[in-house]
Short mmCIF file of C-alpha atoms in Angstrom, two decimals:
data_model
loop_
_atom_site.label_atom_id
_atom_site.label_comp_id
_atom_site.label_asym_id
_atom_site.label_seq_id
_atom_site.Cartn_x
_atom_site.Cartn_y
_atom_site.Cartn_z
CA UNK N 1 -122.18 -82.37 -63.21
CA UNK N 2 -125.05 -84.71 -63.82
CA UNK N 3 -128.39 -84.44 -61.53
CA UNK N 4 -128.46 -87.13 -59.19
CA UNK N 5 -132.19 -87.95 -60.26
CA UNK N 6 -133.21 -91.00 -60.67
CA UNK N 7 -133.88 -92.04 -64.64
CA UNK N 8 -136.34 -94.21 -65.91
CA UNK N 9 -135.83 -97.81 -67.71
CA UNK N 10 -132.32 -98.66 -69.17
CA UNK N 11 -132.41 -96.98 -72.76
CA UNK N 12 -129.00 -97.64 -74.90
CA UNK N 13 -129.43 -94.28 -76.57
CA UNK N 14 -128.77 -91.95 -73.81
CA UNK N 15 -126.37 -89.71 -74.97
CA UNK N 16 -124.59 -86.71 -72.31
CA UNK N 17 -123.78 -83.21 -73.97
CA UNK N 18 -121.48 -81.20 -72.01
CA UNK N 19 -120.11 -77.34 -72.72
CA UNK N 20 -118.40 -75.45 -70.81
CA UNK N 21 -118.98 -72.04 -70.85
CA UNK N 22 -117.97 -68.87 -69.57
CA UNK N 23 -119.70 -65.46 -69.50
CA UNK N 24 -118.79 -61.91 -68.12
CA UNK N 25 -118.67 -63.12 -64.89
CA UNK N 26 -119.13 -66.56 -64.36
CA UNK N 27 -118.08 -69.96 -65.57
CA UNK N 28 -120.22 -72.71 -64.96
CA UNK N 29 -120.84 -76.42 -66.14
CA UNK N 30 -123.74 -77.17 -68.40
CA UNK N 31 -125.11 -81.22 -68.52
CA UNK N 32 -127.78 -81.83 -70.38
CA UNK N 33 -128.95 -85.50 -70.68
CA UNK N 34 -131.05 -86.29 -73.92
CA UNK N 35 -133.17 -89.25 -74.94
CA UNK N 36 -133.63 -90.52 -78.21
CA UNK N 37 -137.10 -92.01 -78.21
CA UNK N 38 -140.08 -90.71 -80.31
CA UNK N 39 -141.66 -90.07 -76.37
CA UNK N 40 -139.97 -87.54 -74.26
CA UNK N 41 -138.61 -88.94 -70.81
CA UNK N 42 -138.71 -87.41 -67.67
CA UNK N 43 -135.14 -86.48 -67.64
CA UNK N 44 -134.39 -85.58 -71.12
CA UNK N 45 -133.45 -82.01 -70.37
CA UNK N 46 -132.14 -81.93 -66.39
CA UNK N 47 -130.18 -78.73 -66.19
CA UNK N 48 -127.67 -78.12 -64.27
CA UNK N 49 -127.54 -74.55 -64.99
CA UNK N 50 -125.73 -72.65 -62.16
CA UNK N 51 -125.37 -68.96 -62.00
CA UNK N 52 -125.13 -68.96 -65.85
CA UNK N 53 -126.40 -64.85 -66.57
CA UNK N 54 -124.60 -62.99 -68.83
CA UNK N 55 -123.40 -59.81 -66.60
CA UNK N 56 -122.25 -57.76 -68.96
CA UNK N 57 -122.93 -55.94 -72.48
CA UNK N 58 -121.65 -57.50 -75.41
CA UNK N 59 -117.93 -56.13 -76.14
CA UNK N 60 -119.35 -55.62 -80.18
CA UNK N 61 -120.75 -52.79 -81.67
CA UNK N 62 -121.24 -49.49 -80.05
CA UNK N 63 -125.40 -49.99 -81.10
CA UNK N 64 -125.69 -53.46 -79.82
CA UNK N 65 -124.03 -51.98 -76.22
CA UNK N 66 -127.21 -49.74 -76.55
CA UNK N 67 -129.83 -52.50 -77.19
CA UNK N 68 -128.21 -54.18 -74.18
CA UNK N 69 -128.08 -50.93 -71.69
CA UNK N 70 -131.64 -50.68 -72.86
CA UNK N 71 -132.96 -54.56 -72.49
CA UNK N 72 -131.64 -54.29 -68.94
CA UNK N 73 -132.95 -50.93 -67.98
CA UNK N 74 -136.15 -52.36 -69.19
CA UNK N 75 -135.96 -55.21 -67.05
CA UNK N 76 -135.00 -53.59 -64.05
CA UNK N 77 -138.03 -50.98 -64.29
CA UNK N 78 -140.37 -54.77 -65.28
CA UNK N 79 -139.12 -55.96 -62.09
CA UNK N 80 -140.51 -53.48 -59.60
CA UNK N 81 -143.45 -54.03 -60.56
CA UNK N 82 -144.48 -56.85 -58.43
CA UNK N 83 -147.89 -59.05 -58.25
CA UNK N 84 -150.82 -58.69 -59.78
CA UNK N 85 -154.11 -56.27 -59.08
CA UNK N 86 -157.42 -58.26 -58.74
CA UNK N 87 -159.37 -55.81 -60.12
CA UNK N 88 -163.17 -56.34 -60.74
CA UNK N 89 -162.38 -58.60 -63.59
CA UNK N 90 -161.54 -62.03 -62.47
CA UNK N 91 -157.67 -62.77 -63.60
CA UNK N 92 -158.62 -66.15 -64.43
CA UNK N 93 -160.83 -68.26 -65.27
CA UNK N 94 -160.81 -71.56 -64.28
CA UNK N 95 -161.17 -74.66 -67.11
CA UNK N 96 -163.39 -77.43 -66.73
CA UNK N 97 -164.93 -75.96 -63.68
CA UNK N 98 -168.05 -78.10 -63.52
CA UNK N 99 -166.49 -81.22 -64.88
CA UNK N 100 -163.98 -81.06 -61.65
CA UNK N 101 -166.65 -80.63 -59.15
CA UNK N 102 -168.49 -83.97 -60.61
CA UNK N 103 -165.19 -85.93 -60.81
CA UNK N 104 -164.32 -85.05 -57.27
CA UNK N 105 -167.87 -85.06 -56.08
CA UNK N 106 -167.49 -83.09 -52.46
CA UNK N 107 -169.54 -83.89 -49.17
CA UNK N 108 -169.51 -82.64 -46.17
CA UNK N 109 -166.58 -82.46 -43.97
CA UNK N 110 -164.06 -83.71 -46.47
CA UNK N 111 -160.29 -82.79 -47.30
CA UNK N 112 -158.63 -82.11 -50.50
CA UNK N 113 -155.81 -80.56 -51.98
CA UNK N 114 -155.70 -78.32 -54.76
CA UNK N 115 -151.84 -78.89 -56.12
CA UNK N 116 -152.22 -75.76 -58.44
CA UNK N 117 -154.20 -73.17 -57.22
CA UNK N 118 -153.73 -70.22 -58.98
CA UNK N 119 -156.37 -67.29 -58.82
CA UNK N 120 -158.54 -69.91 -56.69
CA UNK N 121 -161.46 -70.80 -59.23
CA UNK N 122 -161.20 -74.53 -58.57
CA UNK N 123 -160.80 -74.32 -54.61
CA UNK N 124 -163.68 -71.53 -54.39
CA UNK N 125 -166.03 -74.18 -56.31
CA UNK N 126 -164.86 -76.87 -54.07
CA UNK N 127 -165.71 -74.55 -50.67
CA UNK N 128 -169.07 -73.69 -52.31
CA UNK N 129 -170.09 -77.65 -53.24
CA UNK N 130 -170.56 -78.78 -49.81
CA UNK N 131 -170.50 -77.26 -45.85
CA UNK N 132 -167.29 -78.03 -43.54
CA UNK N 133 -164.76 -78.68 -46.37
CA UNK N 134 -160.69 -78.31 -45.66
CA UNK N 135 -158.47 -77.48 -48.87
CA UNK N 136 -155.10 -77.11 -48.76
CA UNK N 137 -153.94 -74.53 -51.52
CA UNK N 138 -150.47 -75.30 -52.86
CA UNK N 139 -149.07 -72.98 -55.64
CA UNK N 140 -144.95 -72.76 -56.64
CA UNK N 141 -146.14 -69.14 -57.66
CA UNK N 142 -145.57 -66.19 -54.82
CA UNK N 143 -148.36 -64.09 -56.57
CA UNK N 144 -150.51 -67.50 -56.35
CA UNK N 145 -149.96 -68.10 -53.07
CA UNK N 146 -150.70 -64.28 -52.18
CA UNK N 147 -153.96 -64.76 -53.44
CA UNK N 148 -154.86 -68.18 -51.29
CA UNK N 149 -153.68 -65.82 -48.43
CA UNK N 150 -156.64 -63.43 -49.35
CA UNK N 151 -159.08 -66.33 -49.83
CA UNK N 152 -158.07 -67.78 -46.20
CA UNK N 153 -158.77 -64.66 -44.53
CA UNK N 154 -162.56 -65.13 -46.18
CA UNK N 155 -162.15 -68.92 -44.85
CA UNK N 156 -160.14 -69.02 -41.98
CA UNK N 157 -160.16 -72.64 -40.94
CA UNK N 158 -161.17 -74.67 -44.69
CA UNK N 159 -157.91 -72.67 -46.55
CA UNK N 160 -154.69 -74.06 -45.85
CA UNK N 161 -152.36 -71.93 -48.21
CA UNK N 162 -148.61 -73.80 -48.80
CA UNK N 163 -145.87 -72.01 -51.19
CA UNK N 164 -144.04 -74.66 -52.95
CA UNK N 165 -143.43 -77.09 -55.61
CA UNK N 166 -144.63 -80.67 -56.34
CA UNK N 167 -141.78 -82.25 -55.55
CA UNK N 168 -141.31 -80.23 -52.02
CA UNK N 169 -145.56 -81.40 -51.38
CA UNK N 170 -144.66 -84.03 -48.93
CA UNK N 171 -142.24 -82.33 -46.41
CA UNK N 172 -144.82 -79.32 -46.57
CA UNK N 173 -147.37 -81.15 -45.65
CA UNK N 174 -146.21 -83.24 -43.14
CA UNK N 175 -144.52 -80.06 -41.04
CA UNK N 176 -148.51 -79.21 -41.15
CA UNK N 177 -149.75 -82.71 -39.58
CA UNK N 178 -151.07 -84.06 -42.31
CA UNK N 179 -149.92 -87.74 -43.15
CA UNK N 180 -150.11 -90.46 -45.88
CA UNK N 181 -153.63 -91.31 -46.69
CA UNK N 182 -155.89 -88.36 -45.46
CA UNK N 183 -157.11 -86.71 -48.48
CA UNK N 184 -160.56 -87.65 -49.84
CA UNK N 185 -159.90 -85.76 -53.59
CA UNK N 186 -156.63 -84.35 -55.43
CA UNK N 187 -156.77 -81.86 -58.24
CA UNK N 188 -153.86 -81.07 -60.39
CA UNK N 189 -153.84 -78.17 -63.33
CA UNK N 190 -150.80 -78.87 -64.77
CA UNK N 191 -148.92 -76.38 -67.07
CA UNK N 192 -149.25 -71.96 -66.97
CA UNK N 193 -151.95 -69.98 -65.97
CA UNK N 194 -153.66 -67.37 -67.97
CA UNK N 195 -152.85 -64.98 -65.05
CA UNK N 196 -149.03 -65.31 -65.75
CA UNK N 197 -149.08 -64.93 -69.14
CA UNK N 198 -150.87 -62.04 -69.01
CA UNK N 199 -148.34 -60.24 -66.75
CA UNK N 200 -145.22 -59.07 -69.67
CA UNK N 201 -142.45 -58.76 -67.00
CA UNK N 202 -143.26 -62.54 -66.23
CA UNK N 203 -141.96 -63.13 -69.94
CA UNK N 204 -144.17 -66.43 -70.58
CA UNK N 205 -146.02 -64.51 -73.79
CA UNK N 206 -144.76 -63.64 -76.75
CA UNK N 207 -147.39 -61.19 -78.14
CA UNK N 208 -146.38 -59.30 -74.63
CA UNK N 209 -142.86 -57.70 -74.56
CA UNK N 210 -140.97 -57.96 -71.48
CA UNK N 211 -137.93 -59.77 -69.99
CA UNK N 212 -137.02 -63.20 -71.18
CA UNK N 213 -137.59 -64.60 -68.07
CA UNK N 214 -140.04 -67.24 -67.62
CA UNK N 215 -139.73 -68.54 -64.03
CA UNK N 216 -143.03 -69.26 -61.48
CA UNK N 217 -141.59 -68.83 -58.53
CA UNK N 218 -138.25 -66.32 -59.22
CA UNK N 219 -139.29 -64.82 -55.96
CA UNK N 220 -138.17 -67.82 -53.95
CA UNK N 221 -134.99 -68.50 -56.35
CA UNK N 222 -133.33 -65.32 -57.40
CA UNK N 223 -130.40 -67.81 -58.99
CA UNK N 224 -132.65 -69.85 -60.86
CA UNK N 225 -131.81 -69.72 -64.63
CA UNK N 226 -134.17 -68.03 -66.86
CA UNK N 227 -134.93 -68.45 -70.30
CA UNK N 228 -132.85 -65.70 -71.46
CA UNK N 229 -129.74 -67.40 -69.94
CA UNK N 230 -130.80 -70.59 -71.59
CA UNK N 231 -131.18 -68.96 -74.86
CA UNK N 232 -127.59 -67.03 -74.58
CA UNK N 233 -125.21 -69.76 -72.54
CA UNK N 234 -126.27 -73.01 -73.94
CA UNK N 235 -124.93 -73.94 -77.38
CA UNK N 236 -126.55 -74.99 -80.60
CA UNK N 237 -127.16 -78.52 -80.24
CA UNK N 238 -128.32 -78.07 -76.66
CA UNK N 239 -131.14 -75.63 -77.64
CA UNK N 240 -132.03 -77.82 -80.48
CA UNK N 241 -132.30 -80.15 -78.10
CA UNK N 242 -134.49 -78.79 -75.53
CA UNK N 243 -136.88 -77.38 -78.52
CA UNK N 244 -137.58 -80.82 -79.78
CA UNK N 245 -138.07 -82.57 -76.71
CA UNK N 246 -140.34 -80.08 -74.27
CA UNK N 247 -142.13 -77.85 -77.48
CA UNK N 248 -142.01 -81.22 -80.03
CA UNK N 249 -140.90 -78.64 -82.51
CA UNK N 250 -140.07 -80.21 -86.02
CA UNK N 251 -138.04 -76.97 -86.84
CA UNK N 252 -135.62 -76.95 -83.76
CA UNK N 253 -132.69 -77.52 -85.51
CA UNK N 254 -133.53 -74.24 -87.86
CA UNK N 255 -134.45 -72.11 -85.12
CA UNK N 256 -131.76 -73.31 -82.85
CA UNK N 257 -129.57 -72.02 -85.43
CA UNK N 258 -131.49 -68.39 -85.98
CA UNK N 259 -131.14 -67.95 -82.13
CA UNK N 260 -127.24 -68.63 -82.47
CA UNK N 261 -126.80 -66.19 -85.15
CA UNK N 262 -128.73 -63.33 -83.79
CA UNK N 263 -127.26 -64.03 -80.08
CA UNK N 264 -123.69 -63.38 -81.55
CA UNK N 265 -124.47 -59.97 -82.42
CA UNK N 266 -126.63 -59.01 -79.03
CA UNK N 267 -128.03 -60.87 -76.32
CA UNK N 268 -131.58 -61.70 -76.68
CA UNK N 269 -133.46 -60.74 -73.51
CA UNK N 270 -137.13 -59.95 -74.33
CA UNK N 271 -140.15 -62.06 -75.48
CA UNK N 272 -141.23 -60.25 -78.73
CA UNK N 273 -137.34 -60.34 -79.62
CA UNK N 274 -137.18 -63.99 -79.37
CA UNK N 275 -140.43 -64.50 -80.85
CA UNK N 276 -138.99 -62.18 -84.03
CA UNK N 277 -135.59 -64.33 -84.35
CA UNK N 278 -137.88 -67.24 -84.33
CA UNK N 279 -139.82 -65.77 -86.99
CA UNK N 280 -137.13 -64.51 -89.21
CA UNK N 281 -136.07 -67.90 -89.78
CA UNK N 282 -139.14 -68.75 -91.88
CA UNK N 283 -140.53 -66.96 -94.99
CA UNK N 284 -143.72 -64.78 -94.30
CA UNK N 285 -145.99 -67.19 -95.98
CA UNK N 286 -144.99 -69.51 -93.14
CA UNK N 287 -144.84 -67.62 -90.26
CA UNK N 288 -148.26 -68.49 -89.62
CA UNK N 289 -149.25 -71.49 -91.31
CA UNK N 290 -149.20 -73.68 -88.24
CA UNK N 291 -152.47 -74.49 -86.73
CA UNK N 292 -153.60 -75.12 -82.77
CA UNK N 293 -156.12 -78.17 -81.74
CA UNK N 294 -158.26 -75.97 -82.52
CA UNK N 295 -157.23 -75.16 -85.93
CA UNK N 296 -156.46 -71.40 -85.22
CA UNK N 297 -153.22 -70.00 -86.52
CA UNK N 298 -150.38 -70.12 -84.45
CA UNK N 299 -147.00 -67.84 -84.45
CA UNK N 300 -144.20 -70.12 -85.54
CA UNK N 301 -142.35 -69.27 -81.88
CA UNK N 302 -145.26 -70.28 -79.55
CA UNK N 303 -143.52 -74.24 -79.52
CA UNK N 304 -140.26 -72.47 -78.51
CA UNK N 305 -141.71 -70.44 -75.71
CA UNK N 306 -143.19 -73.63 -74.90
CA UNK N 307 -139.91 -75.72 -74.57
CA UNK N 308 -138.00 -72.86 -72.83
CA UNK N 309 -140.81 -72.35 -70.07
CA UNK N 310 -140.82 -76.30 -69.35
CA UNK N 311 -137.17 -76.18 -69.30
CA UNK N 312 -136.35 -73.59 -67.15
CA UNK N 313 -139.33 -74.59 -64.48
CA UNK N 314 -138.61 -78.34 -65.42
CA UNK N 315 -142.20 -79.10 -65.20
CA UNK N 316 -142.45 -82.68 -66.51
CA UNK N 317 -140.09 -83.81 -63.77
CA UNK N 318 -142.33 -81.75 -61.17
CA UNK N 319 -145.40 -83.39 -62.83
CA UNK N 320 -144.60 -86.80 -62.53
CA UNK N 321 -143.63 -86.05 -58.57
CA UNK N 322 -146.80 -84.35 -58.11
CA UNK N 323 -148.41 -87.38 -59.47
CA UNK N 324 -146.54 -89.48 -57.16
CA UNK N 325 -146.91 -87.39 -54.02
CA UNK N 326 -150.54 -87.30 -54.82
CA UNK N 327 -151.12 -91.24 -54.42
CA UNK N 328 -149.44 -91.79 -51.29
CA UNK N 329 -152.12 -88.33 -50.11
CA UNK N 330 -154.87 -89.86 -51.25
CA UNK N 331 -157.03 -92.41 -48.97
CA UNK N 332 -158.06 -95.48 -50.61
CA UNK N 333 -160.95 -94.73 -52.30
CA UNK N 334 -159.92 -91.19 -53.10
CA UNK N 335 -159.94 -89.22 -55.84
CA UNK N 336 -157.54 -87.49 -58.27
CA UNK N 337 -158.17 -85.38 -60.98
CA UNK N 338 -155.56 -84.29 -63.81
CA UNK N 339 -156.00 -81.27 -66.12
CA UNK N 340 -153.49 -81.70 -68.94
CA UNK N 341 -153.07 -79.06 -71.75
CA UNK N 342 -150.62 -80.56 -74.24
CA UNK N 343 -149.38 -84.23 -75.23
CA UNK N 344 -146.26 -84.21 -72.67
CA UNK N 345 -148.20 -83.44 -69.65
CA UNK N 346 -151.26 -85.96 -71.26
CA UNK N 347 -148.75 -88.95 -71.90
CA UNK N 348 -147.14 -88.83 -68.38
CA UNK N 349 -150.87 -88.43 -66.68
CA UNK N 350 -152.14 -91.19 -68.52
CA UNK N 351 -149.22 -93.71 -68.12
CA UNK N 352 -148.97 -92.89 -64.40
CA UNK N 353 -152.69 -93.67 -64.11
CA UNK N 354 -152.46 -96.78 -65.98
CA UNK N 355 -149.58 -97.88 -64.56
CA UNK N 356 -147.18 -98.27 -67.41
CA UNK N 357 -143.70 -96.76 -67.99
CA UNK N 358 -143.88 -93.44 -67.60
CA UNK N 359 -140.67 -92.83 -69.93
CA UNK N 360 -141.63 -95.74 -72.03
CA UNK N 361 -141.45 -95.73 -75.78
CA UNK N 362 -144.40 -93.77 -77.92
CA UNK N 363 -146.56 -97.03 -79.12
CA UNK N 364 -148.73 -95.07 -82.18
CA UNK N 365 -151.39 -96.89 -83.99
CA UNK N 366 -151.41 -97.67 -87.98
CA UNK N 367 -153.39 -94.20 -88.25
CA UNK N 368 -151.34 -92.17 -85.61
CA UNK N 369 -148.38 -93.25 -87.94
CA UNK N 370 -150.06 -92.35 -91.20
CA UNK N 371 -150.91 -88.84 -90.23
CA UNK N 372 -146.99 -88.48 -88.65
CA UNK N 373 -145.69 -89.83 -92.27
CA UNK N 374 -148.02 -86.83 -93.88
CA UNK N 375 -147.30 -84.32 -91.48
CA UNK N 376 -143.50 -84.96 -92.13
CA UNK N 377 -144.12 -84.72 -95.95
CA UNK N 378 -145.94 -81.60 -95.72
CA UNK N 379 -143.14 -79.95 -93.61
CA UNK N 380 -140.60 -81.35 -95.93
CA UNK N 381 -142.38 -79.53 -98.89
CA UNK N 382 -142.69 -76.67 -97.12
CA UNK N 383 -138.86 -76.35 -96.54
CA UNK N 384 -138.33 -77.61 -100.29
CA UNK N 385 -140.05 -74.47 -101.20
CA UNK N 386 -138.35 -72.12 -99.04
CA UNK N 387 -135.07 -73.26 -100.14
CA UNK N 388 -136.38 -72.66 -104.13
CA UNK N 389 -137.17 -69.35 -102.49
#
């Protein structure tokens, strides 16, 4: 079945791509809705996953049986270990610290919201700017919202912890009294924290091994897909799909193929063994040409972990509700302030702020397209040479 969301403008190249699947145990509808535009929309990817694990061990080989037995008894032994200990070093560290405080500039007796508060670096700076300040501490992750418990105890009556997502932020807050209009200031960190990909049975890093998980809040939904059932139930067009549209990878269709192949002989259900299918589809010399913002090299899976962690948390959706849940908070005159950390999350913050299309075509400039045109050159090159290879 399709989601029942809401999509934006009235795009001709909308395109459904349905599959039904089965596993050991369950059968289950898959509807994935994909846009065609240079610009991601909002809905590009709504899963519809339901229930989709595979249960049971591959009926192959007698070794891949083994890999499985031991992927899951690794899992299992991940999973008990639950939370993380806030040891003397700080789990993380909070971006932009002082450029937050000056945005939001707090006085004296005012309210804000912190929409993702993490290990609490943000909301501790707000508390320490000015006397008699309220923050409300909302975090999707149970860990997260552990540690706003622990801070609250410190500041009984100026830490309002809430467990939940963006799009849940209204009802939450209004079952707590507070209506339309009453915050003076807004922060939003959008994307993962360091803290969770620092914990391997979390499965957001791939230089960690653990479970191919992936979820923030798996606590609160144990039937929530994760990334390993993505990677294992959807087909080959699907995951090419979701690669090029949440991690803008130029190699999805490649990949998406790699993941097929290795899937049919075992189930892939840990990080580093994603992250080395991903890999083996590329010669060596490649595997770590690609370069960050920062032009540091980059492991040839990091845009794939990417795409399946927006996917299976469908973050851009969330995002754009936080956004929106956020302005109706605010009072007039208040302020809101948006930490982005890649170009999906950037686009949707700036066009929301600026009151445009959210889901809008990609407008690039002369240059913009110029470096695109080179960029797709050099990749096309680079696969030229790999097929000589």
């Amino acid at each position: 079945r399709f989601s029942d969301a809401p999509r934006f403008g009235s795009d001709p190249h909308v395109f459904p791509l349905r599959r039904l699947f089965s596993t050991a145990r369950t059968m289950s509808w898959v509807a994935i809705s994909c846009h065609l535009h240079p610009t991601p929309s909002l809905h590009l990817c709504q899963r519809t996953l339901s229930r989709a694990r595979v249960r049971g061990p591959p009926h192959h080989s007698g070794g891949a049986r083994l890999l499985w037995s031991a992927a899951r008894r690794h899992e299992r032994v991940a999973s008990t270990q639950s939370g993380i200990s806030v040891g003397a070093r700080e789990p993380h560290t909070p971006v932009m610290l002082k450029e937050v405080i000056k945005c939001l500039e707090p006085r004296p007796g005012q309210m804000f919201l912190d929409m993702t508060f993490g290990a609490g670096g943000h909301t501790k700076a707000i508390l320490q700017a000015a006397p008699g300040i309220t923050v409300y501490a909302l975090d999707r992750d149970p860990v997260a919202f552990q540690m706003a418990e622990r801070l609250a105890q410190e500041y009984p009556v100026q830490v309002q912890p809430v467990l939940g997502r963006f799009s849940e932020l209204a009802g939450l807050l209004s079952s707590r009294g507070l209506e339309p209009g009453s915050l003076d200031g807004v922060l939003l960190d959008a994307g993962c924290s360091s803290m969770q990909f620092d914990c391997p049975h979390r499965g957001f890093s791939l230089s960690k091994d653990g479970p191919l998980d992936m979820r923030m809040d798996s606590d609160r939904y144990l039937d929530m897909p994760t990334a390993a059932d993505v990677v294992n139930a959807l087909d080959q067009q699907a995951l090419a799909s979701i690669l090029s549209t949440y991690g803008e990878e130029k190699h999805a269709r490649k990949i998406a193929s790699a993941i097929a192949e290795a899937r049919s002989v075992y189930p892939i259900a840990r990080t580093q063994q994603l992250a080395s299918v991903v890999a083996g589809a590329f010669s060596s010399s490649a595997l770590y040409a690609r370069k960050d913002m920062l032009q540091r090299p980059a492991h040839m899976a990091t845009k794939t972990f990417q795409a399946l962690r927006i996917f299976v948390n469908d973050e851009l959706n969330e995002l754009y509700a936080g956004l929106r849940a956020a302005e109706s908070l605010l009072k007039p005159g208040g302020r809101l302030v948006v930490l982005t950390f890649h170009s999906l999350e950037d686009r949707i913050a700036k066009r929301f702020l600026h009151g445009t299309d959210v889901a809008g075509p990609h407008y690039r400039s002369i240059r913009q397209k110029i470096r695109q045109g080179r960029a797709e050159n050099e990749d096309r090159r680079v696969e030229e040479d790999e097929e000589e290879e």
